[in-house]
Amino acid sequence: MRQTFTAATALLALALVSAPLQPAAAQSSPFAPRLLVDDKVITYYEFDQRMRFMRLLNAPGDPAQEAEKSLIEDRLRLIAADRMKLRIPAKQIDEGMAEFAARFELPVEQFVAILEANGVARETFRDFVHAGMAWREVVGAKFGPSAMASIYESDVDLALSTLALRGTTRVLLSEIILPADKRVKAQELSAGLKGEAAFAAAARSHSLGETAQDGGRTDWRDVGTMPQQVLGALNGLQPGQVSPPVRLSDGRYAIYMLRNIEQKDSVTPAATGVDYAILRLPGAGTPATEATLASLQARVMTCTDLNAFGGELTRQTVAKSALPRDVAGRLAGLDENEMSFYKQGNIQVVLMHCSSRVKSAGEPDRNTVRTRLAERRIGGQADLYLQELRSNAHIRRP
């Protein structure tokens, strides 16, 4: 899917005039092996080329570390494709190169000319695209059939209810938060409470939430920042009605009274902003954080799902021209509901592209939703498989 990224294009142009790239340390031969991944060689030339390429695209992280990591992963992707006897035709690779260049609003020949002017060979770009396309074939063949079969009707129902609620801007709620061992009490309150006065009295008596003394009354909440399970419970409620009990990510139970709904402006023009989320997790590189990332990659299908993973989560919609420079560069390579991972000191950052336009209120059909859910599940399985390939590979310096 082609998208417009004016900020990324400007960033690329800026690199041409303000950030001349320095080569890696000279070697006796640029084609000497720098790394071996099983029996596949990564040369110093390839490392220097990949580092230049990533710098030019303003890729996050340390250029040397990220270049080495991406080259190792590309070798693993191609090894996996070879084992499955998968081949990408030359014409298909050409089309992939054109698609990548189009992300920067450039025809492929102009994009390649910019690369070559900065010391990056066409073959470097081609190899990068080839590895990505080969990996998509591997992932599709390995996980595609089972992923679609693993999407149940209840998954589609929940996704559709979430999409329906996103047709509103925000909701006004009252809440009652109960301990994890009070499921039965939550069910009793949900079934028995009628009217805002009764709900407020119950909140003051039973709720553990910070809003208890205010009768459970909360401020307006943007539905885009709310957990998916809460959105599912609110779907179909009218103001004054009480939700069924909701199991929160920390194990506690919550019930909600919907007090008001504020609708989106139906005349808001499309394609005027970029909706994105940033999740910051402490302890970058620690086993606990790496485990959280693995779980996140396997489970997160939309930006709303990030609510279940703790950390510091921010989400906002801004005009493309107002995007922070580093965020604009990273978003350039992401389709909707795709994520990018990078570190800022001791903080692991997860950047997710939620949407690049204001969607219409029309609801997608069930098959479309099922396909999107399967694609997200395949993405998580693919990331875990790549980690497995790296763990089993023999990676060494000669």
Tab-separated table of C-alpha atoms in Angstrom:
chain	number	residue	atom	x	y	z
A	1	MET	CA	0.000	0.000	0.000
A	2	ARG	CA	1.531	3.273	-1.124
A	3	GLN	CA	1.548	6.158	1.326
A	4	THR	CA	2.831	9.739	1.228
A	5	PHE	CA	5.630	10.754	3.603
A	6	THR	CA	6.672	14.315	2.836
A	7	ALA	CA	8.719	14.570	6.024
A	8	ALA	CA	10.701	11.457	5.120
A	9	THR	CA	11.411	12.828	1.660
A	10	ALA	CA	12.643	16.091	3.137
A	11	LEU	CA	14.818	14.154	5.550
A	12	LEU	CA	16.353	12.193	2.694
A	13	ALA	CA	17.085	15.413	0.801
A	14	LEU	CA	18.636	16.937	3.921
A	15	ALA	CA	21.008	13.991	4.206
A	16	LEU	CA	22.357	14.752	0.745
A	17	VAL	CA	23.554	18.217	1.654
A	18	SER	CA	24.234	18.151	5.375
A	19	ALA	CA	25.424	14.689	6.432
A	20	PRO	CA	28.259	13.319	4.286
A	21	LEU	CA	28.801	9.687	5.132
A	22	GLN	CA	32.130	8.332	6.261
A	23	PRO	CA	33.218	4.824	5.257
A	24	ALA	CA	33.934	2.122	7.778
A	25	ALA	CA	37.512	1.478	8.763
A	26	ALA	CA	39.554	0.454	5.724
A	27	GLN	CA	40.512	-3.185	5.400
A	28	SER	CA	43.239	-4.858	3.378
A	29	SER	CA	40.419	-6.142	1.180
A	30	PRO	CA	36.850	-4.812	1.315
A	31	PHE	CA	35.653	-8.262	0.312
A	32	ALA	CA	37.325	-10.025	3.221
A	33	PRO	CA	34.835	-11.790	5.520
A	34	ARG	CA	33.716	-9.730	8.505
A	35	LEU	CA	31.157	-12.245	9.823
A	36	LEU	CA	30.068	-15.785	9.091
A	37	VAL	CA	26.432	-16.807	9.545
A	38	ASP	CA	26.562	-20.594	9.302
A	39	ASP	CA	28.348	-20.918	5.948
A	40	LYS	CA	27.250	-17.517	4.577
A	41	VAL	CA	29.818	-14.704	4.452
A	42	ILE	CA	29.207	-11.033	5.286
A	43	THR	CA	32.061	-8.944	3.885
A	44	TYR	CA	33.443	-5.630	5.092
A	45	TYR	CA	32.120	-4.108	1.878
A	46	GLU	CA	28.585	-5.265	2.598
A	47	PHE	CA	28.834	-3.956	6.152
A	48	ASP	CA	30.052	-0.532	4.935
A	49	GLN	CA	27.298	-0.412	2.313
A	50	ARG	CA	24.529	-1.357	4.731
A	51	MET	CA	25.740	1.203	7.264
A	52	ARG	CA	25.695	3.953	4.609
A	53	PHE	CA	22.247	2.870	3.483
A	54	MET	CA	20.806	2.922	6.998
A	55	ARG	CA	22.375	6.270	7.832
A	56	LEU	CA	20.962	7.795	4.679
A	57	LEU	CA	17.479	6.592	5.600
A	58	ASN	CA	17.947	7.968	9.115
A	59	ALA	CA	17.392	4.533	10.642
A	60	PRO	CA	17.251	4.567	14.465
A	61	GLY	CA	20.017	3.231	16.681
A	62	ASP	CA	23.783	3.022	16.328
A	63	PRO	CA	24.521	2.650	12.574
A	64	ALA	CA	27.281	0.062	13.016
A	65	GLN	CA	25.313	-2.124	15.412
A	66	GLU	CA	22.106	-1.895	13.405
A	67	ALA	CA	23.907	-2.577	10.108
A	68	GLU	CA	25.485	-5.731	11.521
A	69	LYS	CA	22.190	-6.874	13.050
A	70	SER	CA	20.223	-6.327	9.842
A	71	LEU	CA	22.817	-8.133	7.707
A	72	ILE	CA	22.801	-11.143	10.039
A	73	GLU	CA	19.013	-11.256	9.961
A	74	ASP	CA	18.962	-10.958	6.168
A	75	ARG	CA	21.319	-13.937	5.897
A	76	LEU	CA	19.024	-15.916	8.193
A	77	ARG	CA	16.005	-14.948	6.089
A	78	LEU	CA	17.709	-16.112	2.899
A	79	ILE	CA	18.911	-19.329	4.543
A	80	ALA	CA	15.316	-20.066	5.565
A	81	ALA	CA	14.131	-19.385	2.002
A	82	ASP	CA	16.811	-21.715	0.588
A	83	ARG	CA	15.747	-24.513	2.945
A	84	MET	CA	12.178	-24.175	1.671
A	85	LYS	CA	13.403	-23.902	-1.956
A	86	LEU	CA	11.735	-20.518	-2.393
A	87	ARG	CA	13.006	-18.199	-5.143
A	88	ILE	CA	12.040	-14.589	-5.887
A	89	PRO	CA	11.976	-13.792	-9.641
A	90	ALA	CA	14.100	-10.827	-10.759
A	91	LYS	CA	11.034	-8.973	-12.040
A	92	GLN	CA	9.344	-9.305	-8.664
A	93	ILE	CA	12.423	-7.861	-6.923
A	94	ASP	CA	12.343	-4.906	-9.348
A	95	GLU	CA	8.726	-4.304	-8.382
A	96	GLY	CA	9.669	-4.455	-4.694
A	97	MET	CA	12.379	-1.849	-5.221
A	98	ALA	CA	9.893	0.446	-6.933
A	99	GLU	CA	7.409	-0.030	-4.092
A	100	PHE	CA	10.058	0.857	-1.496
A	101	ALA	CA	11.100	3.999	-3.395
A	102	ALA	CA	7.456	5.048	-3.668
A	103	ARG	CA	7.317	5.342	0.137
A	104	PHE	CA	9.532	8.414	-0.307
A	105	GLU	CA	7.454	9.753	-3.234
A	106	LEU	CA	10.285	8.932	-5.645
A	107	PRO	CA	10.507	6.790	-8.790
A	108	VAL	CA	12.966	3.964	-8.333
A	109	GLU	CA	15.623	5.384	-10.681
A	110	GLN	CA	15.661	8.719	-8.863
A	111	PHE	CA	15.841	6.932	-5.526
A	112	VAL	CA	18.752	4.799	-6.750
A	113	ALA	CA	20.502	7.914	-8.087
A	114	ILE	CA	20.320	9.491	-4.633
A	115	LEU	CA	21.744	6.325	-3.095
A	116	GLU	CA	24.600	6.138	-5.592
A	117	ALA	CA	25.426	9.819	-5.091
A	118	ASN	CA	25.984	8.931	-1.427
A	119	GLY	CA	28.104	5.847	-2.092
A	120	VAL	CA	25.368	3.194	-1.874
A	121	ALA	CA	25.311	0.785	-4.804
A	122	ARG	CA	22.125	-0.314	-6.551
A	123	GLU	CA	22.938	-3.938	-5.632
A	124	THR	CA	22.989	-3.022	-1.947
A	125	PHE	CA	19.446	-1.704	-2.253
A	126	ARG	CA	18.453	-4.743	-4.321
A	127	ASP	CA	19.877	-7.195	-1.778
A	128	PHE	CA	18.005	-5.418	1.017
A	129	VAL	CA	14.680	-5.674	-0.844
A	130	HIS	CA	15.361	-9.273	-1.938
A	131	ALA	CA	15.872	-10.479	1.629
A	132	GLY	CA	12.656	-8.819	2.772
A	133	MET	CA	10.626	-10.324	-0.057
A	134	ALA	CA	12.112	-13.784	0.487
A	135	TRP	CA	11.168	-13.565	4.156
A	136	ARG	CA	7.573	-12.696	3.310
A	137	GLU	CA	7.411	-15.838	1.162
A	138	VAL	CA	8.868	-17.923	3.987
A	139	VAL	CA	6.461	-16.526	6.552
A	140	GLY	CA	3.450	-16.888	4.291
A	141	ALA	CA	4.247	-20.510	3.484
A	142	LYS	CA	5.094	-21.449	7.068
A	143	PHE	CA	2.404	-19.616	9.054
A	144	GLY	CA	-0.237	-18.409	6.606
A	145	PRO	CA	-2.562	-21.438	6.460
A	146	SER	CA	-2.645	-22.027	10.219
A	147	ALA	CA	-3.015	-18.328	11.097
A	148	MET	CA	-6.311	-17.922	9.272
A	149	ALA	CA	-7.667	-21.138	10.805
A	150	SER	CA	-6.763	-19.910	14.306
A	151	ILE	CA	-8.951	-16.785	14.051
A	152	TYR	CA	-12.262	-17.572	15.725
A	153	GLU	CA	-15.587	-15.840	15.244
A	154	SER	CA	-15.300	-14.392	18.757
A	155	ASP	CA	-12.020	-12.728	17.717
A	156	VAL	CA	-13.763	-11.131	14.743
A	157	ASP	CA	-16.704	-10.034	16.918
A	158	LEU	CA	-14.390	-8.319	19.386
A	159	ALA	CA	-12.437	-6.588	16.607
A	160	LEU	CA	-15.654	-5.357	14.981
A	161	SER	CA	-16.979	-4.036	18.284
A	162	THR	CA	-13.723	-2.156	18.777
A	163	LEU	CA	-13.947	-0.647	15.298
A	164	ALA	CA	-17.551	0.359	15.922
A	165	LEU	CA	-16.644	2.214	19.096
A	166	ARG	CA	-13.816	4.003	17.302
A	167	GLY	CA	-16.546	5.847	15.461
A	168	THR	CA	-16.782	7.981	18.611
A	169	THR	CA	-14.234	10.462	19.841
A	170	ARG	CA	-14.619	9.948	23.570
A	171	VAL	CA	-16.868	8.554	26.282
A	172	LEU	CA	-17.847	9.729	29.742
A	173	LEU	CA	-17.858	6.881	32.268
A	174	SER	CA	-18.302	5.981	35.892
A	175	GLU	CA	-16.277	3.007	37.115
A	176	ILE	CA	-16.108	0.491	39.940
A	177	ILE	CA	-12.788	-1.340	40.363
A	178	LEU	CA	-12.844	-4.572	42.397
A	179	PRO	CA	-10.121	-6.987	43.593
A	180	ALA	CA	-9.216	-10.040	41.524
A	181	ASP	CA	-11.095	-12.352	43.910
A	182	LYS	CA	-14.393	-10.423	43.625
A	183	ARG	CA	-15.665	-11.766	40.312
A	184	VAL	CA	-19.001	-12.797	41.792
A	185	LYS	CA	-19.450	-9.392	43.422
A	186	ALA	CA	-18.691	-7.732	40.098
A	187	GLN	CA	-21.364	-9.809	38.412
A	188	GLU	CA	-23.901	-8.935	41.132
A	189	LEU	CA	-23.218	-5.210	40.834
A	190	SER	CA	-23.321	-5.333	37.049
A	191	ALA	CA	-26.713	-7.038	37.054
A	192	GLY	CA	-28.265	-5.110	39.936
A	193	LEU	CA	-27.226	-1.464	39.645
A	194	LYS	CA	-29.809	0.852	38.068
A	195	GLY	CA	-29.278	4.579	37.718
A	196	GLU	CA	-26.322	6.874	38.315
A	197	ALA	CA	-27.105	7.513	42.008
A	198	ALA	CA	-27.051	3.788	42.844
A	199	PHE	CA	-23.877	3.294	40.825
A	200	ALA	CA	-22.159	6.213	42.604
A	201	ALA	CA	-23.106	4.826	46.030
A	202	ALA	CA	-21.730	1.399	45.110
A	203	ALA	CA	-18.511	2.968	43.847
A	204	ARG	CA	-17.989	4.791	47.159
A	205	SER	CA	-18.601	1.561	49.093
A	206	HIS	CA	-16.734	-1.002	46.999
A	207	SER	CA	-14.385	0.535	44.427
A	208	LEU	CA	-10.596	0.418	44.770
A	209	GLY	CA	-10.165	3.027	42.062
A	210	GLU	CA	-8.909	6.579	42.592
A	211	THR	CA	-12.356	7.806	41.511
A	212	ALA	CA	-14.204	6.019	44.356
A	213	GLN	CA	-14.791	9.147	46.432
A	214	ASP	CA	-16.249	10.865	43.363
A	215	GLY	CA	-18.781	8.078	42.925
A	216	GLY	CA	-16.607	6.472	40.262
A	217	ARG	CA	-17.004	9.410	37.882
A	218	THR	CA	-14.125	9.776	35.379
A	219	ASP	CA	-13.245	12.534	32.949
A	220	TRP	CA	-13.820	12.167	29.193
A	221	ARG	CA	-11.731	9.298	27.818
A	222	ASP	CA	-10.523	8.910	24.233
A	223	VAL	CA	-11.602	5.460	23.076
A	224	GLY	CA	-8.358	5.098	21.126
A	225	THR	CA	-6.437	4.860	24.406
A	226	MET	CA	-8.717	2.289	26.065
A	227	PRO	CA	-8.000	-1.465	26.359
A	228	GLN	CA	-9.701	-3.668	23.798
A	229	GLN	CA	-11.573	-5.689	26.431
A	230	VAL	CA	-13.083	-2.497	27.864
A	231	LEU	CA	-14.189	-1.341	24.413
A	232	GLY	CA	-15.831	-4.693	23.835
A	233	ALA	CA	-17.810	-4.390	27.099
A	234	LEU	CA	-18.959	-0.860	26.251
A	235	ASN	CA	-20.078	-1.730	22.743
A	236	GLY	CA	-23.845	-1.380	22.346
A	237	LEU	CA	-24.424	0.421	25.667
A	238	GLN	CA	-26.668	3.458	25.810
A	239	PRO	CA	-26.072	6.299	28.300
A	240	GLY	CA	-27.233	5.183	31.759
A	241	GLN	CA	-26.548	1.483	31.162
A	242	VAL	CA	-23.973	-0.635	33.037
A	243	SER	CA	-21.410	-2.894	31.381
A	244	PRO	CA	-20.759	-6.550	32.169
A	245	PRO	CA	-17.677	-7.183	34.355
A	246	VAL	CA	-14.336	-6.663	32.594
A	247	ARG	CA	-11.139	-8.487	33.618
A	248	LEU	CA	-8.349	-5.902	33.566
A	249	SER	CA	-4.720	-6.626	32.662
A	250	ASP	CA	-3.697	-6.540	36.354
A	251	GLY	CA	-6.290	-9.210	37.245
A	252	ARG	CA	-8.806	-6.888	38.882
A	253	TYR	CA	-12.415	-6.562	37.729
A	254	ALA	CA	-14.146	-3.407	36.566
A	255	ILE	CA	-17.702	-2.467	35.683
A	256	TYR	CA	-18.605	0.765	33.919
A	257	MET	CA	-21.644	2.972	33.562
A	258	LEU	CA	-21.761	4.856	30.263
A	259	ARG	CA	-22.847	8.423	31.030
A	260	ASN	CA	-22.343	10.087	27.654
A	261	ILE	CA	-20.824	9.647	24.183
A	262	GLU	CA	-19.356	12.430	22.068
A	263	GLN	CA	-19.389	11.663	18.348
A	264	LYS	CA	-16.673	12.469	15.860
A	265	ASP	CA	-17.297	15.321	13.443
A	266	SER	CA	-18.540	13.555	10.321
A	267	VAL	CA	-17.126	16.274	8.047
A	268	THR	CA	-13.549	15.928	9.233
A	269	PRO	CA	-11.469	15.656	6.037
A	270	ALA	CA	-9.646	12.385	5.417
A	271	ALA	CA	-5.897	11.920	5.219
A	272	THR	CA	-5.103	15.040	7.281
A	273	GLY	CA	-3.135	13.510	10.123
A	274	VAL	CA	-1.020	10.648	11.356
A	275	ASP	CA	-2.223	8.650	14.349
A	276	TYR	CA	0.640	6.927	16.172
A	277	ALA	CA	1.473	5.451	19.574
A	278	ILE	CA	4.733	5.267	21.526
A	279	LEU	CA	5.210	2.734	24.336
A	280	ARG	CA	8.277	3.172	26.574
A	281	LEU	CA	9.420	0.168	28.619
A	282	PRO	CA	12.161	0.458	31.268
A	283	GLY	CA	15.085	-1.955	31.336
A	284	ALA	CA	16.008	-2.153	27.653
A	285	GLY	CA	17.849	-5.382	26.898
A	286	THR	CA	16.945	-7.104	30.181
A	287	PRO	CA	15.392	-10.599	30.055
A	288	ALA	CA	12.111	-9.292	31.449
A	289	THR	CA	11.805	-6.568	28.822
A	290	GLU	CA	12.829	-8.928	26.008
A	291	ALA	CA	10.114	-11.339	27.159
A	292	THR	CA	7.595	-8.487	27.140
A	293	LEU	CA	8.639	-7.581	23.583
A	294	ALA	CA	8.211	-11.165	22.404
A	295	SER	CA	4.726	-11.302	23.931
A	296	LEU	CA	3.867	-7.889	22.499
A	297	GLN	CA	4.947	-8.874	18.979
A	298	ALA	CA	2.814	-12.006	19.115
A	299	ARG	CA	-0.326	-10.408	20.591
A	300	VAL	CA	-0.603	-6.774	19.493
A	301	MET	CA	-2.824	-6.297	16.438
A	302	THR	CA	-3.846	-2.638	16.844
A	303	CYS	CA	-2.572	0.357	18.788
A	304	THR	CA	-5.304	-0.166	21.372
A	305	ASP	CA	-3.731	-3.519	22.300
A	306	LEU	CA	-0.630	-1.707	23.624
A	307	ASN	CA	-2.645	-0.717	26.709
A	308	ALA	CA	-2.194	-4.222	28.118
A	309	PHE	CA	1.602	-4.026	28.417
A	310	GLY	CA	2.246	-1.420	31.112
A	311	GLY	CA	5.053	1.049	30.589
A	312	GLU	CA	4.487	4.669	29.537
A	313	LEU	CA	2.055	4.808	26.613
A	314	THR	CA	1.292	7.952	24.626
A	315	ARG	CA	-0.897	8.211	21.541
A	316	GLN	CA	-1.644	11.235	19.425
A	317	THR	CA	-2.776	12.371	15.991
A	318	VAL	CA	-0.859	15.227	14.386
A	319	ALA	CA	-0.461	16.728	10.927
A	320	LYS	CA	2.315	15.067	8.963
A	321	SER	CA	4.176	18.367	8.788
A	322	ALA	CA	4.134	18.548	12.609
A	323	LEU	CA	5.589	15.091	13.244
A	324	PRO	CA	8.834	15.066	15.250
A	325	ARG	CA	11.718	14.524	12.856
A	326	ASP	CA	12.842	11.195	14.317
A	327	VAL	CA	9.274	9.865	14.460
A	328	ALA	CA	8.572	10.901	10.850
A	329	GLY	CA	11.629	9.010	9.644
A	330	ARG	CA	10.664	5.827	11.454
A	331	LEU	CA	6.999	6.007	10.465
A	332	ALA	CA	8.042	6.246	6.808
A	333	GLY	CA	8.686	2.511	6.662
A	334	LEU	CA	5.569	1.410	8.561
A	335	ASP	CA	2.131	0.522	7.222
A	336	GLU	CA	-0.906	0.867	9.474
A	337	ASN	CA	-0.684	-1.313	12.613
A	338	GLU	CA	3.023	-2.064	12.064
A	339	MET	CA	5.628	-1.469	14.770
A	340	SER	CA	9.244	-0.319	15.009
A	341	PHE	CA	11.541	-1.097	17.950
A	342	TYR	CA	14.525	0.935	19.153
A	343	LYS	CA	16.337	1.905	22.340
A	344	GLN	CA	16.829	5.289	24.002
A	345	GLY	CA	19.404	4.700	26.704
A	346	ASN	CA	17.869	2.284	29.208
A	347	ILE	CA	14.408	2.632	27.660
A	348	GLN	CA	12.993	0.218	25.074
A	349	VAL	CA	10.742	2.165	22.713
A	350	VAL	CA	7.911	0.673	20.657
A	351	LEU	CA	6.585	2.951	17.908
A	352	MET	CA	3.329	1.890	16.222
A	353	HIS	CA	1.613	3.463	13.208
A	354	CYS	CA	-2.093	3.453	14.051
A	355	SER	CA	-3.565	5.248	11.029
A	356	SER	CA	-2.593	7.818	8.436
A	357	ARG	CA	-6.064	9.213	7.885
A	358	VAL	CA	-9.417	9.720	9.584
A	359	LYS	CA	-11.448	6.644	8.676
A	360	SER	CA	-15.079	6.723	7.607
A	361	ALA	CA	-17.729	5.265	9.883
A	362	GLY	CA	-18.344	2.347	7.507
A	363	GLU	CA	-17.711	-1.028	9.098
A	364	PRO	CA	-15.484	-3.518	7.199
A	365	ASP	CA	-16.860	-6.955	6.361
A	366	ARG	CA	-15.979	-9.954	8.524
A	367	ASN	CA	-13.632	-11.492	5.970
A	368	THR	CA	-11.576	-8.293	5.826
A	369	VAL	CA	-11.322	-8.192	9.610
A	370	ARG	CA	-10.407	-11.877	9.774
A	371	THR	CA	-7.624	-11.331	7.222
A	372	ARG	CA	-6.210	-8.391	9.166
A	373	LEU	CA	-6.220	-10.368	12.408
A	374	ALA	CA	-4.436	-13.252	10.692
A	375	GLU	CA	-1.806	-10.886	9.265
A	376	ARG	CA	-1.069	-9.519	12.718
A	377	ARG	CA	-0.789	-13.035	14.141
A	378	ILE	CA	1.546	-14.067	11.329
A	379	GLY	CA	3.719	-11.037	12.054
A	380	GLY	CA	4.162	-12.082	15.673
A	381	GLN	CA	4.959	-15.672	14.704
A	382	ALA	CA	7.476	-14.455	12.137
A	383	ASP	CA	9.357	-12.388	14.710
A	384	LEU	CA	9.563	-15.346	17.070
A	385	TYR	CA	10.754	-17.616	14.237
A	386	LEU	CA	13.527	-15.167	13.336
A	387	GLN	CA	14.663	-15.171	16.974
A	388	GLU	CA	14.703	-18.971	16.853
A	389	LEU	CA	16.784	-18.995	13.655
A	390	ARG	CA	19.313	-16.648	15.221
A	391	SER	CA	19.536	-18.741	18.405
A	392	ASN	CA	20.246	-21.885	16.357
A	393	ALA	CA	22.677	-20.293	13.886
A	394	HIS	CA	26.463	-20.412	14.203
A	395	ILE	CA	27.499	-16.747	14.008
A	396	ARG	CA	31.182	-15.962	14.328
A	397	ARG	CA	33.970	-13.661	13.272
A	398	PRO	CA	36.718	-15.261	11.155
